[in-house]
CSV table of C-alpha atoms in Angstrom, one decimal:
chain,number,residue,atom,x,y,z
A,18,UNK,CA,96.4,101.8,94.7
A,19,UNK,CA,98.7,100.9,97.6
A,20,UNK,CA,102.4,100.8,97.0
A,21,UNK,CA,103.8,97.4,97.9
A,22,UNK,CA,107.6,97.3,97.7
A,23,UNK,CA,107.8,93.5,97.9
A,24,UNK,CA,110.4,93.3,95.2
A,25,UNK,CA,112.8,95.8,93.9
A,26,UNK,CA,113.4,95.1,90.2
A,27,UNK,CA,115.6,97.9,88.8
A,28,UNK,CA,116.2,101.6,89.0
A,29,UNK,CA,117.5,104.0,86.5
A,30,UNK,CA,118.6,107.6,86.5
A,31,UNK,CA,116.5,110.1,84.6
A,32,UNK,CA,117.8,113.3,83.1
A,33,UNK,CA,117.8,116.8,84.6
A,34,UNK,CA,115.5,119.3,83.2
A,35,UNK,CA,115.4,123.1,83.4
A,36,UNK,CA,112.6,124.5,85.5
A,37,UNK,CA,111.7,128.2,85.8
A,38,UNK,CA,114.6,130.6,85.6
A,39,UNK,CA,116.9,129.5,88.5
A,40,UNK,CA,115.9,125.9,89.3
A,41,UNK,CA,116.8,122.5,88.0
A,42,UNK,CA,114.4,119.6,88.1
A,43,UNK,CA,115.8,116.4,89.4
A,44,UNK,CA,113.9,113.3,88.1
A,45,UNK,CA,114.4,109.7,88.9
A,46,UNK,CA,112.8,106.5,87.4
A,47,UNK,CA,112.4,103.2,89.2
A,48,UNK,CA,110.6,99.9,88.8
A,49,UNK,CA,109.1,98.1,91.8
A,50,UNK,CA,106.4,95.5,92.3
A,51,UNK,CA,102.9,96.3,93.3
A,52,UNK,CA,99.6,94.5,93.5
A,53,UNK,CA,99.7,90.8,92.7
A,54,UNK,CA,103.5,91.2,92.4
A,55,UNK,CA,103.2,93.0,89.1
A,56,UNK,CA,105.9,95.5,88.1
A,57,UNK,CA,105.1,99.2,87.8
A,58,UNK,CA,107.4,101.9,86.4
A,59,UNK,CA,107.5,105.3,88.2
A,60,UNK,CA,109.1,108.6,87.1
A,61,UNK,CA,109.1,111.2,89.8
A,62,UNK,CA,110.4,114.7,90.5
A,63,UNK,CA,112.7,114.5,93.5
A,64,UNK,CA,113.9,118.0,94.2
A,65,UNK,CA,110.6,119.4,95.6
A,66,UNK,CA,109.9,116.8,98.2
A,67,UNK,CA,111.1,118.9,101.2
A,68,UNK,CA,109.0,121.9,99.9
A,69,UNK,CA,105.8,120.0,99.8
A,70,UNK,CA,102.9,120.2,100.4
A,71,UNK,CA,102.5,123.5,98.5
A,72,UNK,CA,99.2,125.0,99.7
A,73,UNK,CA,98.8,127.1,96.6
A,74,UNK,CA,98.5,123.8,94.6
A,75,UNK,CA,95.8,121.9,96.5
A,76,UNK,CA,94.4,119.8,93.7
A,77,UNK,CA,95.9,116.7,92.1
A,78,UNK,CA,95.1,115.6,88.6
A,79,UNK,CA,95.9,112.1,87.5
A,80,UNK,CA,95.2,111.3,83.9
A,81,UNK,CA,96.3,109.0,81.0
A,82,UNK,CA,95.2,106.2,78.8
A,83,UNK,CA,94.9,102.5,78.8
A,84,UNK,CA,96.9,100.7,76.2
A,85,UNK,CA,97.2,97.2,74.7
A,86,UNK,CA,100.3,95.0,75.0
A,87,UNK,CA,101.1,91.3,74.5
A,88,UNK,CA,103.6,91.4,77.4
A,89,UNK,CA,102.4,89.6,80.5
A,90,UNK,CA,104.1,92.2,82.8
A,91,UNK,CA,101.7,94.9,81.5
A,92,UNK,CA,104.5,97.0,80.1
A,93,UNK,CA,104.1,98.4,76.6
A,94,UNK,CA,105.8,97.1,73.4
A,95,UNK,CA,108.2,99.4,71.5
A,96,UNK,CA,105.7,101.3,69.3
A,97,UNK,CA,103.2,101.6,72.1
A,98,UNK,CA,106.0,102.9,74.4
A,99,UNK,CA,106.8,105.6,71.9
A,100,UNK,CA,103.2,106.6,71.6
A,101,UNK,CA,102.8,106.8,75.4
A,102,UNK,CA,105.7,109.2,75.6
A,103,UNK,CA,104.2,111.2,72.9
A,104,UNK,CA,100.9,111.4,74.7
A,105,UNK,CA,102.7,112.2,77.9
A,106,UNK,CA,104.5,115.2,76.3
A,107,UNK,CA,101.3,116.4,74.8
A,108,UNK,CA,99.5,116.2,78.1
A,109,UNK,CA,102.2,118.2,79.8
A,110,UNK,CA,101.9,120.9,77.1
A,111,UNK,CA,98.1,120.8,77.2
A,112,UNK,CA,98.0,121.2,81.0
A,113,UNK,CA,100.6,124.0,80.9
A,114,UNK,CA,98.4,125.9,78.4
A,115,UNK,CA,95.2,125.5,80.4
A,116,UNK,CA,96.2,125.5,84.1
A,117,UNK,CA,98.9,126.7,86.6
A,118,UNK,CA,100.4,123.4,87.6
A,119,UNK,CA,103.4,121.4,88.8
A,120,UNK,CA,104.1,118.1,87.0
A,121,UNK,CA,105.4,115.7,89.6
A,122,UNK,CA,105.6,112.3,87.8
A,123,UNK,CA,104.1,109.4,85.9
A,124,UNK,CA,103.2,105.9,86.7
A,125,UNK,CA,102.9,102.9,84.3
A,126,UNK,CA,101.2,99.8,85.5
A,127,UNK,CA,99.0,97.0,84.3
A,128,UNK,CA,98.4,98.4,80.8
A,129,UNK,CA,97.9,102.0,81.9
A,130,UNK,CA,100.1,105.1,81.8
A,131,UNK,CA,99.1,108.0,84.1
A,132,UNK,CA,100.5,111.5,84.5
A,133,UNK,CA,100.4,113.4,87.8
A,134,UNK,CA,99.9,117.1,88.2
A,135,UNK,CA,99.2,119.5,91.1
A,136,UNK,CA,96.9,122.4,90.2
A,137,UNK,CA,96.0,125.8,91.7
A,138,UNK,CA,92.3,125.3,90.7
A,139,UNK,CA,90.0,122.5,89.6
A,140,UNK,CA,87.9,124.7,87.4
A,141,UNK,CA,87.4,123.8,83.8
A,142,UNK,CA,90.3,121.5,83.2
A,143,UNK,CA,88.3,118.2,83.3
A,144,UNK,CA,86.0,119.1,80.4
A,145,UNK,CA,89.0,120.4,78.4
A,146,UNK,CA,90.8,117.1,79.0
A,147,UNK,CA,87.8,115.1,77.8
A,148,UNK,CA,87.8,117.1,74.6
A,149,UNK,CA,91.6,116.5,74.3
A,150,UNK,CA,91.2,112.8,74.4
A,151,UNK,CA,88.1,112.5,72.2
A,152,UNK,CA,89.7,114.7,69.6
A,153,UNK,CA,93.2,113.3,69.5
A,154,UNK,CA,92.9,109.7,70.8
A,155,UNK,CA,89.3,108.6,70.2
A,156,UNK,CA,90.2,104.9,70.1
A,157,UNK,CA,91.7,104.8,73.6
A,158,UNK,CA,90.0,104.6,76.9
A,159,UNK,CA,91.2,107.5,79.1
A,160,UNK,CA,91.3,108.1,82.8
A,161,UNK,CA,90.8,111.4,84.6
A,162,UNK,CA,90.9,111.8,88.4
A,163,UNK,CA,90.8,115.3,89.7
A,164,UNK,CA,90.5,115.8,93.5
A,165,UNK,CA,91.6,117.8,96.4
A,166,UNK,CA,95.0,116.6,97.9
A,167,UNK,CA,96.2,119.4,100.2
A,168,UNK,CA,98.7,117.1,101.9
A,169,UNK,CA,100.1,116.0,98.5
A,170,UNK,CA,99.6,112.4,99.5
A,171,UNK,CA,99.7,111.1,95.9
A,172,UNK,CA,103.2,112.6,95.5
A,173,UNK,CA,104.6,112.1,98.9
A,174,UNK,CA,103.2,108.7,99.8
A,175,UNK,CA,102.8,107.0,96.4
A,176,UNK,CA,105.1,108.4,93.7
A,177,UNK,CA,108.1,109.3,95.8
A,178,UNK,CA,110.4,106.4,96.4
A,179,UNK,CA,110.7,104.6,99.7
A,180,UNK,CA,113.9,104.8,101.8
A,181,UNK,CA,114.9,101.4,100.5
A,182,UNK,CA,114.8,102.6,96.9
A,183,UNK,CA,116.5,105.9,97.7
A,184,UNK,CA,119.4,103.9,99.3
A,185,UNK,CA,119.5,101.6,96.2
A,186,UNK,CA,119.7,104.7,94.0
A,187,UNK,CA,122.7,105.9,96.0
A,188,UNK,CA,124.5,102.6,95.6
A,189,UNK,CA,123.8,102.6,91.9
A,190,UNK,CA,125.2,106.1,91.5
A,191,UNK,CA,128.5,105.0,92.9
A,192,UNK,CA,128.6,101.8,90.8
A,193,UNK,CA,127.8,103.8,87.7
A,194,UNK,CA,130.6,106.2,88.5
A,195,UNK,CA,133.0,103.2,88.7
A,196,UNK,CA,131.9,101.9,85.4
A,197,UNK,CA,132.2,105.3,83.7
A,198,UNK,CA,135.8,105.4,84.9
A,199,UNK,CA,136.6,102.1,83.2
A,200,UNK,CA,136.0,99.6,86.0
A,201,UNK,CA,134.3,96.3,84.9
A,202,UNK,CA,133.6,95.5,88.6
A,203,UNK,CA,135.1,92.0,88.3
A,204,UNK,CA,137.7,92.5,91.1
A,205,UNK,CA,137.0,92.5,94.8
A,206,UNK,CA,138.6,95.4,96.5
A,207,UNK,CA,138.7,97.4,99.7
A,208,UNK,CA,135.4,99.2,100.4
A,209,UNK,CA,135.2,101.8,103.1
A,210,UNK,CA,132.0,102.6,105.0
A,211,UNK,CA,130.9,105.2,107.5
A,212,UNK,CA,128.3,105.3,110.3
A,213,UNK,CA,127.3,108.0,112.8
A,214,UNK,CA,125.9,107.6,116.4
A,215,UNK,CA,124.6,109.9,119.1
A,216,UNK,CA,126.2,107.9,121.9
A,217,UNK,CA,129.7,106.5,122.2
A,218,UNK,CA,128.5,103.2,123.8
A,219,UNK,CA,126.1,102.6,120.9
A,220,UNK,CA,129.0,103.1,118.5
A,221,UNK,CA,131.1,100.7,120.4
A,222,UNK,CA,128.3,98.1,120.3
A,223,UNK,CA,128.1,98.6,116.5
A,224,UNK,CA,131.8,98.2,116.3
A,225,UNK,CA,131.7,94.8,118.0
A,226,UNK,CA,129.0,93.6,115.6
A,227,UNK,CA,130.8,94.6,112.4
A,228,UNK,CA,134.0,93.0,113.6
A,229,UNK,CA,132.0,89.7,113.8
A,230,UNK,CA,131.3,90.3,110.1
A,231,UNK,CA,135.0,90.5,109.4
A,232,UNK,CA,135.1,94.3,108.9
A,233,UNK,CA,138.1,96.2,110.1
A,234,UNK,CA,137.9,99.6,111.8
A,235,UNK,CA,140.0,102.3,110.3
A,236,UNK,CA,139.2,104.8,113.0
A,237,UNK,CA,136.4,106.1,115.3
A,238,UNK,CA,136.2,109.6,116.6
A,239,UNK,CA,133.9,112.4,117.9
A,240,UNK,CA,133.0,115.4,115.8
A,241,UNK,CA,131.7,118.4,117.8
A,242,UNK,CA,128.5,120.2,117.1
A,243,UNK,CA,126.9,117.3,115.2
A,244,UNK,CA,123.6,115.7,116.1
A,245,UNK,CA,125.3,112.3,115.9
A,246,UNK,CA,128.9,113.2,116.7
A,247,UNK,CA,130.4,109.7,117.0
A,248,UNK,CA,131.6,108.5,113.6
A,249,UNK,CA,133.2,105.2,112.7
A,250,UNK,CA,135.1,104.4,109.5
A,251,UNK,CA,135.4,100.7,108.7
A,252,UNK,CA,136.3,98.5,105.7
A,253,UNK,CA,136.3,95.1,104.2
A,254,UNK,CA,137.3,93.5,100.9
A,255,UNK,CA,134.2,92.9,98.8
A,256,UNK,CA,132.8,92.9,95.3
A,257,UNK,CA,131.1,96.1,94.2
A,258,UNK,CA,128.6,95.0,91.5
A,259,UNK,CA,125.3,96.5,92.3
A,260,UNK,CA,123.7,93.3,93.6
A,261,UNK,CA,126.6,92.5,95.9
A,262,UNK,CA,127.2,96.0,97.3
A,263,UNK,CA,123.5,96.6,97.9
A,264,UNK,CA,123.2,93.4,99.9
A,265,UNK,CA,126.1,94.7,102.1
A,266,UNK,CA,125.0,98.3,102.5
A,267,UNK,CA,121.3,97.4,103.2
A,268,UNK,CA,122.4,95.1,106.1
A,269,UNK,CA,124.8,97.7,107.4
A,270,UNK,CA,122.0,100.3,107.4
A,271,UNK,CA,119.7,98.0,109.4
A,272,UNK,CA,122.5,97.2,111.8
A,273,UNK,CA,123.3,100.9,112.3
A,274,UNK,CA,119.6,101.7,112.9
A,275,UNK,CA,119.4,99.0,115.5
A,276,UNK,CA,121.9,101.1,117.5
A,277,UNK,CA,120.1,104.4,116.7
A,278,UNK,CA,122.8,105.2,114.2
A,279,UNK,CA,123.0,106.3,110.6
A,280,UNK,CA,124.9,104.5,107.9
A,281,UNK,CA,126.4,107.1,105.7
A,282,UNK,CA,127.6,105.3,102.5
A,283,UNK,CA,130.7,103.9,101.0
A,284,UNK,CA,133.5,104.5,98.6
A,285,UNK,CA,136.2,102.5,96.9
A,286,UNK,CA,139.0,102.6,94.3
A,287,UNK,CA,138.6,102.2,90.6
A,288,UNK,CA,140.1,98.9,89.5
A,289,UNK,CA,140.9,98.4,85.8
A,290,UNK,CA,142.2,95.2,84.1
């Protein structure tokens, strides 16, 4: 299935889990639209992206069940949702017992919930999985896809979020921090932004454009020994609910890119009633 980010619906943070002896797994969950504009829910492990592909795990296993639901969006109802999580946990335990693997995520779309694993070997696991499903869930249709994926394309190109979604996650993290501090987000306030450029003239061109958008420049300077040493800090009074701030930051990112720059995020004060 091709991933079509035609509509970003919502994103939520997923908990951190212990992994191995010295590592922490960082998981994120997000919902986006896919084929025929239907929503799909993805949970993905984020912390290993820069390490992949891992050549010692060349096989991908995608497996799960088809479920019934009265919801038109294809998502499960409450009892089915709980069952899917139970099956997912059991599958992880089963795969761990029968194969050296790395679990990288899950995908729920169009009445189907699938788990994704990368394995060291493809020997024996498929038949064992069939026995697992027929013994434990004989009334459900199951799906098993085991194939070579040396480039980790299923993980890197499908499960892993697009830049757009990663940016949204960053904005959401700041907004959640404000809410946790007691801010109800009702007040517009000063919001500071940063952008970096490899050329001073490009930074100056960017500066002219943001001034047209009523931003004010706090300062601009050069930082030595940076790949993009020219940095500009600028601000404007805006609302900071997620929809409002994401509209602003996404336009600033695109504007910075048009001048070969990097938009580097925002910060603001906590405002309480």
